[in-house]
XYZ file of C-alpha atoms in Angstrom:
592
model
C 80.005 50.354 29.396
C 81.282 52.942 27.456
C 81.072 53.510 24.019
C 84.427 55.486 23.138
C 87.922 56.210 24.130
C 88.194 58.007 27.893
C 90.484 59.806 29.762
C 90.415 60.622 32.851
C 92.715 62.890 35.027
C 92.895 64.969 38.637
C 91.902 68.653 37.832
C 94.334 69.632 40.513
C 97.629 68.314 42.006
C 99.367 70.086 44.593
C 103.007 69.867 45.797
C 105.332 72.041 47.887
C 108.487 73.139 46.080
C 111.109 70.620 46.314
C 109.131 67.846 46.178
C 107.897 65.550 43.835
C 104.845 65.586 41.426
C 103.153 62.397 40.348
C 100.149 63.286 38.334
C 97.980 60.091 37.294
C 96.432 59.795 33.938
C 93.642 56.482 33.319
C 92.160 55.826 30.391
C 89.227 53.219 29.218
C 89.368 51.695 25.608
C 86.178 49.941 24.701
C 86.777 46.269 24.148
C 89.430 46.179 26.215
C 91.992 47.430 22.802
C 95.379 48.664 23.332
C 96.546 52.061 22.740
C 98.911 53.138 19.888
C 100.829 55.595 22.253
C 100.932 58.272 24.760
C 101.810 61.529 24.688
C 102.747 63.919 27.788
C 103.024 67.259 27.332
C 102.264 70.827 28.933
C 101.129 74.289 27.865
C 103.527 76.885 27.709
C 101.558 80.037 26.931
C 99.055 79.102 24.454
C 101.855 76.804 22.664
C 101.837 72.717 23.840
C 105.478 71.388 24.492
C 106.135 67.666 24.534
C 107.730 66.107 27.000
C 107.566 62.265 26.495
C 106.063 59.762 24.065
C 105.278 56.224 25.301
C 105.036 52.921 22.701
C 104.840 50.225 24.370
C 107.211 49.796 26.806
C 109.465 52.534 25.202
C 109.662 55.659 26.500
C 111.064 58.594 24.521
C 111.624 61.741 26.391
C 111.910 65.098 24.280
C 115.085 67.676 24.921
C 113.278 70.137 27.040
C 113.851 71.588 30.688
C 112.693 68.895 32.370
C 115.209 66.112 31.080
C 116.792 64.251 33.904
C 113.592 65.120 36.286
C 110.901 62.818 34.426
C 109.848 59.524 35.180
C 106.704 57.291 33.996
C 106.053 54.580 36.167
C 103.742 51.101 34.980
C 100.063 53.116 35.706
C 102.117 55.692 33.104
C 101.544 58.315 35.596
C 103.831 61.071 35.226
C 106.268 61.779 37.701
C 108.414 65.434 38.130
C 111.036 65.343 40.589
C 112.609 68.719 42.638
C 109.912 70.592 41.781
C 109.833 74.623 41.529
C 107.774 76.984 40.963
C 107.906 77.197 37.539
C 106.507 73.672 37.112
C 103.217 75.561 38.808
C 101.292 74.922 34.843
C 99.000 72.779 33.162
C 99.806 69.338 31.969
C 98.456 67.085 29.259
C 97.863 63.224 28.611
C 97.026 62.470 24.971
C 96.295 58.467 24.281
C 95.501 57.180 20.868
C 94.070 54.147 20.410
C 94.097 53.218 16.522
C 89.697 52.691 15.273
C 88.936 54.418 18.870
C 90.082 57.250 18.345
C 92.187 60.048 20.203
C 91.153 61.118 23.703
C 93.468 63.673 26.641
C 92.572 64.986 29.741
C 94.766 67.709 31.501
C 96.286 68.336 35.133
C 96.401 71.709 36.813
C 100.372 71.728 39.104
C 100.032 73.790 42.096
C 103.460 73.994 43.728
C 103.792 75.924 47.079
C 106.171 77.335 48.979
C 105.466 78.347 52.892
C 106.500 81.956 53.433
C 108.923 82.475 55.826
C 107.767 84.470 59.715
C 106.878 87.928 58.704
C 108.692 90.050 60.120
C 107.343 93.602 61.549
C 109.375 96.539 61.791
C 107.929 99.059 64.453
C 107.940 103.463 63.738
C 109.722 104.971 65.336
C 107.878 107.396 67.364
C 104.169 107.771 67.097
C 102.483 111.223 68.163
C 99.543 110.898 69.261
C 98.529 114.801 69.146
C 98.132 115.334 65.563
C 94.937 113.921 64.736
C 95.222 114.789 61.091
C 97.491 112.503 60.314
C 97.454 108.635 60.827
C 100.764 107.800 61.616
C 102.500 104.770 60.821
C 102.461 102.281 63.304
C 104.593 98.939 62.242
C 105.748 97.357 58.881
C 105.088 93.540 58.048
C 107.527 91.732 55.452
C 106.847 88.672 54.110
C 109.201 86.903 51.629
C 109.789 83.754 49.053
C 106.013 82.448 49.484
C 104.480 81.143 46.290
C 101.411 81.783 45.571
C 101.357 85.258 47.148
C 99.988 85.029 50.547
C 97.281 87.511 52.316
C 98.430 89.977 55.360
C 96.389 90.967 58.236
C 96.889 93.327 61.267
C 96.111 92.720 64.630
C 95.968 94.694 67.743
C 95.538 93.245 71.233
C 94.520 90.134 69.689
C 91.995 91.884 67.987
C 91.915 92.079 63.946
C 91.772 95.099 62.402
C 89.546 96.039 59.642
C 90.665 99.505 57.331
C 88.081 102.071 58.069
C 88.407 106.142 57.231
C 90.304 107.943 59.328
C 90.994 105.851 61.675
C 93.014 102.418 59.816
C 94.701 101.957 56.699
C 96.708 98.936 55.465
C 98.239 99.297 52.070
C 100.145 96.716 50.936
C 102.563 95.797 47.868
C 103.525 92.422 45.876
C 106.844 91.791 44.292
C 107.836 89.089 42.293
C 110.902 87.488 43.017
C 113.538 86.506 39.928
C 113.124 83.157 41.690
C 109.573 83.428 40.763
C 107.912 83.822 45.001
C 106.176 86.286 45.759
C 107.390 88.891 48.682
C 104.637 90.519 50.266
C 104.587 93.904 52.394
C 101.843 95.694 54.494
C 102.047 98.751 56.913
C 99.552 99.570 58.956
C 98.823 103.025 59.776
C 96.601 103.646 62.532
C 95.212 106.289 64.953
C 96.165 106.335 68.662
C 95.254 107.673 71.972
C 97.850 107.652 75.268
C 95.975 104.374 76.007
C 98.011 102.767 73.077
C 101.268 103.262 74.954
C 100.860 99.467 76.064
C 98.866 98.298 73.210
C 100.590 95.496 71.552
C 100.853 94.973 67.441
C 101.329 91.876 65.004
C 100.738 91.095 61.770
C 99.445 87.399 60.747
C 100.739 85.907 57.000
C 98.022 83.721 55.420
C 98.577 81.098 52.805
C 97.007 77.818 51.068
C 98.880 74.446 51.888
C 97.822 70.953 50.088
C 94.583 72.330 50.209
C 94.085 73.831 53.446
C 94.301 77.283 54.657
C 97.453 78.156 57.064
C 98.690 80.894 58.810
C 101.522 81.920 60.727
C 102.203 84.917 63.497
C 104.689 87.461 63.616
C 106.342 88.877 67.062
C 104.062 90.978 68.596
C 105.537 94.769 69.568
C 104.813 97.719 71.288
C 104.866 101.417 69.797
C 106.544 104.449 71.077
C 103.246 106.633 71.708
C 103.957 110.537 72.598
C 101.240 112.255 74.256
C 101.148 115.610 76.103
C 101.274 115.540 80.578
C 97.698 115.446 82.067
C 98.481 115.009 85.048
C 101.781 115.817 87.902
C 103.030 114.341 90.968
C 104.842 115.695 93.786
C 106.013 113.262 96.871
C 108.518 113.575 99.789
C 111.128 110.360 99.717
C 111.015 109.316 102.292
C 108.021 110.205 104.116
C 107.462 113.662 105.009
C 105.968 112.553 108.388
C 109.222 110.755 109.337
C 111.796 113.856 107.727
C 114.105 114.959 110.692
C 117.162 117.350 111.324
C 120.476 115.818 109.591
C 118.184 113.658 106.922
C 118.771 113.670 103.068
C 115.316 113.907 101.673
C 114.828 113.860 97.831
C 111.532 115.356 96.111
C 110.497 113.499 93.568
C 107.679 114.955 90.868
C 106.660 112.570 87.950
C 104.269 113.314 84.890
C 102.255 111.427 82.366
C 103.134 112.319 79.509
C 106.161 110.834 76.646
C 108.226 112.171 76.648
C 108.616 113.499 80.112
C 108.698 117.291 80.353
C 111.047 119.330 81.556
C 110.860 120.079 85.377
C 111.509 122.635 87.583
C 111.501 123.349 91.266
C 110.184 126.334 93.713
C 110.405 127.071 97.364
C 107.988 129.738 98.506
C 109.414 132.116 100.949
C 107.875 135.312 102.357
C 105.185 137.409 100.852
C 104.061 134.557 98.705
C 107.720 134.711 96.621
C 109.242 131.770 95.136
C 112.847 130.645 95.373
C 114.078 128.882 92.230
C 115.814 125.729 93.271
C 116.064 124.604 89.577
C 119.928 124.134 89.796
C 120.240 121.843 92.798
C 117.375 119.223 90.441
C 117.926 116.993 87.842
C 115.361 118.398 85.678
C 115.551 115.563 83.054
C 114.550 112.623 86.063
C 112.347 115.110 87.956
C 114.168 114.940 91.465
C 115.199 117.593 93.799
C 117.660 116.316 96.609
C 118.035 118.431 99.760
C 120.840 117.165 101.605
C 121.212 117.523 105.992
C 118.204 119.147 106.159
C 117.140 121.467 109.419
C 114.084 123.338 110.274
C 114.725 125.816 107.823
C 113.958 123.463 105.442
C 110.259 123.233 106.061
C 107.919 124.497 103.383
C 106.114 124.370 100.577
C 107.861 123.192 97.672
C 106.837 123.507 93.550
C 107.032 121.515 90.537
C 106.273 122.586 87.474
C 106.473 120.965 84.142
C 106.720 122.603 80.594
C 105.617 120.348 77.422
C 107.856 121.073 75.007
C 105.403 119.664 71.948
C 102.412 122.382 73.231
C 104.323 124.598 75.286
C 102.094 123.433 78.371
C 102.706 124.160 82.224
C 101.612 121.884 85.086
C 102.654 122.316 88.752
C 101.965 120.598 91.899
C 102.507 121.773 95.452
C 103.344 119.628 98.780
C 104.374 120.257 102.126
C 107.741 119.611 103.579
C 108.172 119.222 107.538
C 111.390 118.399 109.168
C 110.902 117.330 112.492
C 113.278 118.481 115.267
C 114.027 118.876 119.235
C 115.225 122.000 120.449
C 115.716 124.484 123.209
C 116.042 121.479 125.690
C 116.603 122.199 129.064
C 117.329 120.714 132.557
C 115.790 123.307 135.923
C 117.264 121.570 139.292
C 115.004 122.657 142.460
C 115.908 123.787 144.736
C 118.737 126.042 143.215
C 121.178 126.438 146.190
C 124.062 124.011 146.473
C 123.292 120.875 147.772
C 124.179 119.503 151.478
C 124.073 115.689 152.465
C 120.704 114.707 153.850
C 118.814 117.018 150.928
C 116.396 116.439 148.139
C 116.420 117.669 144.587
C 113.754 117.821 141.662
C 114.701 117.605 138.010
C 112.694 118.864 135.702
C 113.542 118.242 132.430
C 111.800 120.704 129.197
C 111.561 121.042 125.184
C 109.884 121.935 122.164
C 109.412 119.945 118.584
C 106.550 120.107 116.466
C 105.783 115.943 117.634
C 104.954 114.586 120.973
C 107.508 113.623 123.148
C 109.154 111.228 125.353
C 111.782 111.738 128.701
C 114.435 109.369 129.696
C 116.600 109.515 132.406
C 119.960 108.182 133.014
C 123.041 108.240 135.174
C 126.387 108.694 134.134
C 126.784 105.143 132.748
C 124.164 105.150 130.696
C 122.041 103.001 132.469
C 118.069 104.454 132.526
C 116.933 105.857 135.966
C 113.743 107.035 135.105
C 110.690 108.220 132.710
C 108.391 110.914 132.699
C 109.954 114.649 132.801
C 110.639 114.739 136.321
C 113.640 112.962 138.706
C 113.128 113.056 142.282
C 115.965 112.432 144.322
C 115.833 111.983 148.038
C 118.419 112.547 150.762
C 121.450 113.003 149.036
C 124.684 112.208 150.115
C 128.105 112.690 148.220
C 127.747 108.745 146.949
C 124.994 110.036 144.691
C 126.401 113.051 143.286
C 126.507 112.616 139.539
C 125.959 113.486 136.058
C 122.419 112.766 135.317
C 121.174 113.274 131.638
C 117.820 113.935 130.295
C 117.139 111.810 127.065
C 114.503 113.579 124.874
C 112.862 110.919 121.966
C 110.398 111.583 119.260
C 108.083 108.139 119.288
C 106.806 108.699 115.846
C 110.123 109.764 114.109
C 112.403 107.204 114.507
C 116.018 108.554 115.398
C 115.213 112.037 116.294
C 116.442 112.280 120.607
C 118.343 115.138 122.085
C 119.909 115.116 125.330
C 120.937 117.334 127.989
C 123.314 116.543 131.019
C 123.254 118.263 134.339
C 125.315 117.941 137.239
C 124.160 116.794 140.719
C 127.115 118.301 143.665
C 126.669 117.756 146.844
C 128.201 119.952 149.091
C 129.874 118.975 152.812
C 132.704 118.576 154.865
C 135.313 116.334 154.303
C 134.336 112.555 155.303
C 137.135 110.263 155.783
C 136.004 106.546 154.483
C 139.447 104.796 154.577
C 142.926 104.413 156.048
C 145.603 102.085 156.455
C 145.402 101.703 160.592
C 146.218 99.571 162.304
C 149.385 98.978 160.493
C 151.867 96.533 161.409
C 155.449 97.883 160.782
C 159.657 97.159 161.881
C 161.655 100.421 162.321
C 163.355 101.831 159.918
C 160.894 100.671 157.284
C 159.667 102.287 154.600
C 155.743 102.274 154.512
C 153.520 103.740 152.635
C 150.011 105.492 154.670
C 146.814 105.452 152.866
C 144.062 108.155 153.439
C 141.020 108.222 151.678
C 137.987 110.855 152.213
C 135.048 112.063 150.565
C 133.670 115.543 150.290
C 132.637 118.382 147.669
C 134.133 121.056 147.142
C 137.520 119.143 146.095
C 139.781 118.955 150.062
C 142.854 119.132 150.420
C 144.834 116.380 152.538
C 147.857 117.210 155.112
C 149.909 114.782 157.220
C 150.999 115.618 160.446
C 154.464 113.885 159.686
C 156.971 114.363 156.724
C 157.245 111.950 153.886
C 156.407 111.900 150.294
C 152.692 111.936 149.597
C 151.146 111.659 146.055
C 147.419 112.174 145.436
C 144.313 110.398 143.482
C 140.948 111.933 142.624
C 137.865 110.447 141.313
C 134.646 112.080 141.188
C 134.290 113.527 144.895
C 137.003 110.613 146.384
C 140.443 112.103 147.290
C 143.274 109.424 147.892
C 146.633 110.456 149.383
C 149.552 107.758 149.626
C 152.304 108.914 152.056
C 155.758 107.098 151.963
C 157.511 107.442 155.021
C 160.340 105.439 156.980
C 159.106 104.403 160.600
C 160.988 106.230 163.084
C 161.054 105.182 166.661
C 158.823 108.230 167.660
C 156.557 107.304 164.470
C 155.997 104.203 165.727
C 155.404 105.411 169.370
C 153.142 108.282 168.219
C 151.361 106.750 164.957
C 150.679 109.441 161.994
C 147.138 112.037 161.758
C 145.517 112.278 158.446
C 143.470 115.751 158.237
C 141.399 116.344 155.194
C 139.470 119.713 154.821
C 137.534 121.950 152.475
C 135.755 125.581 152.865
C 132.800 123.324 154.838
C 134.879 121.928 157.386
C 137.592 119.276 158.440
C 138.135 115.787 159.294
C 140.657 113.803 160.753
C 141.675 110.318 161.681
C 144.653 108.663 163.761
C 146.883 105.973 161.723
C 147.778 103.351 164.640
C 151.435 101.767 163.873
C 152.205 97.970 165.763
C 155.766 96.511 166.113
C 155.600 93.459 164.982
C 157.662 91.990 167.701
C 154.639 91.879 169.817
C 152.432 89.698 167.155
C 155.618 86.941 167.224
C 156.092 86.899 171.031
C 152.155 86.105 171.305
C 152.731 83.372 168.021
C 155.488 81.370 170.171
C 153.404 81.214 173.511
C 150.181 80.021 171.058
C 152.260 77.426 169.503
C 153.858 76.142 173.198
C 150.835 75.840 174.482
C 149.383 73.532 171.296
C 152.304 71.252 171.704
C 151.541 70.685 175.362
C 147.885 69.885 175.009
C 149.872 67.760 172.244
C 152.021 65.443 174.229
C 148.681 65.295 176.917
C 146.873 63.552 174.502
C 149.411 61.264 173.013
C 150.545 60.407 176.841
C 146.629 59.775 177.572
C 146.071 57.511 174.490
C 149.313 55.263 175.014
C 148.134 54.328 178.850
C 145.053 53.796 177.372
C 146.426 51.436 174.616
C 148.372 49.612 177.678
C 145.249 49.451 179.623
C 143.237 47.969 176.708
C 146.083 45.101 175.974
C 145.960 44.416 180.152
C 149.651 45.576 180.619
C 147.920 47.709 183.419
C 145.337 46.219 185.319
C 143.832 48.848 187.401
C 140.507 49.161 188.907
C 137.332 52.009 188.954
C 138.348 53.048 192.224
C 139.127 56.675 193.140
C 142.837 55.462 193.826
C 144.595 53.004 191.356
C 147.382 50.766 192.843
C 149.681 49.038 191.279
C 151.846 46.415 192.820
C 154.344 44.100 191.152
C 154.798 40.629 192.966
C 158.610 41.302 193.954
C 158.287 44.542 194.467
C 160.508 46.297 197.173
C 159.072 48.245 200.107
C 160.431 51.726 199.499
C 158.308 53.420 197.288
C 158.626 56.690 195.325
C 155.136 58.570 196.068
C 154.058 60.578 192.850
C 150.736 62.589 192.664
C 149.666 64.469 189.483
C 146.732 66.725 189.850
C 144.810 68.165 186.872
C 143.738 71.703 186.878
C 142.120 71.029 183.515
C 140.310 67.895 184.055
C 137.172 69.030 181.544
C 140.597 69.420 178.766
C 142.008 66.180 179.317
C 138.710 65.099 179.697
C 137.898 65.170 175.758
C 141.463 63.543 175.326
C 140.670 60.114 177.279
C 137.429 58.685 175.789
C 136.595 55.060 175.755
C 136.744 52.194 173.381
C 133.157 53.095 172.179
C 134.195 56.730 171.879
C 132.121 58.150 174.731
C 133.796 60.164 176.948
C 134.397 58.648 180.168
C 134.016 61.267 183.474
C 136.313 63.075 184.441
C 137.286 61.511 188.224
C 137.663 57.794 185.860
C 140.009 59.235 183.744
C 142.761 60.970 186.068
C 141.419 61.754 189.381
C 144.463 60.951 191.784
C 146.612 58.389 190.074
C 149.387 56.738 192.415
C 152.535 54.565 190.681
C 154.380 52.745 192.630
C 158.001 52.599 191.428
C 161.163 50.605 192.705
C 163.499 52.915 194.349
């Protein structure tokens, strides 16, 4: 056990601002005695100020700043409410204990405040050409943190160290009326054109209850400028697929930041270069050429000038527009064409790409491939405008096409008229007279009338309007069509159409009469069937009524057409019956 008075306290108490500080203070009094009083105080400077006295159970609190924010609970552990930073200080506990003396102890406050996220400000531009210098590359700010925290730099992930010539971090540390601490570091750094996607932050380091903590700042990128190493030149789109009519733009791009200033060349003859600088936007680097033609093959320039080193760089490529030209159609043979001939096309042209030949007929539709159409014994049906499609496989769109007639010559061919026509006199008709035949005939009528003509390819058509005349309908009308190669000539046939009724009436008398046969046939059958008539199989029928008188009435019908009113009298089961069973000689007996 222990001899004397003891006090015993925590060396350290921490507390974040705001919060509240209990700081503990035990004591041992041998025997188990009482204490006179206690005394809590802290050190201002090298001078103690009171704060409380405790007798007993009373508890006197001096005037000082801390009124109103004390508190001394039954352990009389000290308590300090809404703490700031100026409560960061040492405080005392003093307990005297009458024949044991006087003994104190004393508590070190740590208050803490976390620093807000730093916040780095990126230079502006960084050039990475002037190696003397190490140019600033970001800013880190970090504010109200108590006790002052520590500020590192990363890049990449990667901490960096200060080392000569290559990183420094100076940093400052102000103290805030509040009393925090507001911390700034800027890191200055040297950088290569790799840099340009390097990524900086800046990491704040303080001490929590204890523990070390840290928090990150936004990472950023820096504006690195850096002389061109290297150009490009391209075709857009694809020089291999450039034809006649395209817009093609020329696009050159650099390396360096920021980009240079461009300018374009053409070379022409003699090794001489056109300046084409006007029609580019220098600042983006592109040239457009707009409904280009074969002209517009070349060799084009870029060249770029660095403003920061005065620096050229150029870079050459090769512009080919594709084309089709100087098509052309050769028809063998030559001569003009007669029905019954044959013709070879041959179909030619010239472009820098292989080609393809199509061939098609006047409707579009595709006749043949290859360069060649063979056509075999013409005739004036097949004359037509044939057309020779040139296509480029490998450059999409780029065709030409050439059209050539095929005529074939002859004498007029007549392939339609209106005969025979059926007519009354004194009507007005119109004749129709179509024909065939290149080069374009004329038609004539060997009667008067009105005539109005139709052409269509090699067809001629030639309506007549005439009124029928007694010697028109007698003599009929000529159609005669002829050209330089000959003439043709048909006869138009006119019918009165009396003659078609006069035949209609005879047609229909006779149907009526094979008519009232057949009804006739089928009612003596009926009779037959119902035994109104009983007659017998022979060759003669007789039939004899009981009373009948003896003068008689002798009728005999003979058929001419017995195999006609043969098919008319058919049995009950629908077979036919022959021919000397149905009529034969059939005698009736009627009263007189």
């Amino acid at each position: 056990a222990a001899s004397k008075l003891e006090v015993s306290m925590p060396a350290v108490v921490e507390v974040e601002s705001g919060g509240t500080a209990r700081i503990e203070c035990n004591f041992y009094i041998p025997g188990n005695g009482s204490y006179a009083y206690i005394n809590w105080s802290y050190m201002d400077r090298n001078n103690r100020v009171r704060l409380c006295r405790i007798v007993g159970s009373e508890i006197l609190e001096e005037n000082t700043d801390y009124k109103g924010r004390l508190s001394v609970g039954e352990d009389k552990a000290l308590s300090i409410s809404r703490v700031t930073v100026q409560d960061a200080r040492t405080f005392l506990c003093q307990v005297e204990a009458g024949s044991h003396g006087m003994g104190e102890n004393h508590t070190e406050l740590h208050v803490y405040t976390v620093p807000g996220s730093p916040l780095p400000s990126p230079h502006g531009g960084t050039p990475c050409s002037r190696l003397s210098l190490l140019p600033q590359i970001a800013q880190c700010v970090s504010r109200n943190s108590f006790p002052p925290p520590n500020i590192t730099w990363h890049k990449n992930g990667e901490q960096l160290q200060p080392e000569e010539k290559m990183v420094k971090i100076p940093a400052t540390l102000t103290r805030e009326s509040s009393g925090l601490y507001t911390v700034s570091s800027t890191l200055f750094a040297h950088v290569t054109r790799e840099d340009r996607n390097s990524l900086y932050h800046c990491t704040v380091h303080y001490w929590l209850q204890g523990q070390r903590r840290a928090v990150d700042s936004r990472q950023v990128n820096v504006t690195v400028f850096y002389p061109a190493q290297h150009v490009k030149l391209q075709v857009m789109p694809s020089s291999a697929l450039v034809k006649e009519g395209d817009d093609v733009k020329l696009v050159c791009e650099a390396d360096g930041n920021p980009a240079p200033v461009f300018s374009f060349y053409k070379r022409e003859l003699e090794d001489s270069w056109q300046d084409l600088t006007s029609l580019a936007d220098t600042n983006s680097g592109v040239l457009n050429l707009h409904d280009v033609n074969k002209s517009s093959s070349g060799l084009y320039r870029c060249q770029t000038l660095d403003l920061d080193d005065m620096r050229q760089l150029e870079k050459d490529v090769e512009l080919v527009v594709n084309y089709i030209e100087g098509v052309h159609v050769k028809m063998e043979p030559s001569s003009p064409l007669q029905e019954g001939d044959n013709v070879r096309l041959s179909c030619n042209a010239h472009s820098p790409v292989a080609l393809d030949y199509q061939w098609r007929d006047e409707k579009g539709r595709k006749v043949a491939e290859g360069n060649q159409l063979f056509l075999s014994n013409l005739t004036f049906e097949t004359s037509s405008n044939f057309s020779c499609k040139v296509i480029a496989p490998s450059v999409p769109g780029l065709e030409q096409s050439k059209q050539v007639a095929v005529a074939v010559q002859g004498k007029p061919r007549i392939v339609a008229i209106s005969s025979p026509l059926y007519v009354r006199q004194d009507e007005v008709v119109n004749l129709t007279c179509k024909a065939i035949a290149f080069p374009r005939p004329s038609v004539h009528w060997n009667v008067n009338g009105t005539a109005h003509e139709y052409v269509e390819n090699q067809h001629i058509a030639s309506n007549l309007t005439v009124r029928v005349s007694h010697d028109l309908l007698r003599a009929g009308a000529m159609c005669r069509v002829s050209n330089a190669l000959g003439v043709s000539e048909k006869h138009i046939q006119l019918l009165d159409q009396k003659t078609p009724e006069s035949k209609g009436v005879i047609i229909v008398a006779i149907i009526v009469c094979i008519l009232v046969v057949a009804v006739l046939g089928s009612v003596i059958y009926f009779l037959h069937k119902k035994g109104k008539i009983p007659c017998g199989r022979a060759g003669k029928q007789d039939i004899t009524k009981p009373e009948a008188r003896k003068d008689k009435i002798v009728v005999e019908v003979k058929s001419d057409k017995l195999s006609e009113e043969a098919g008319l009298l058919q049995g009950a089961n629908g077979e036919k019956r022959p021919a000397a069973d149905q009529v034969g000689q059939s005698i009736v007996h009627c009263p007189s």
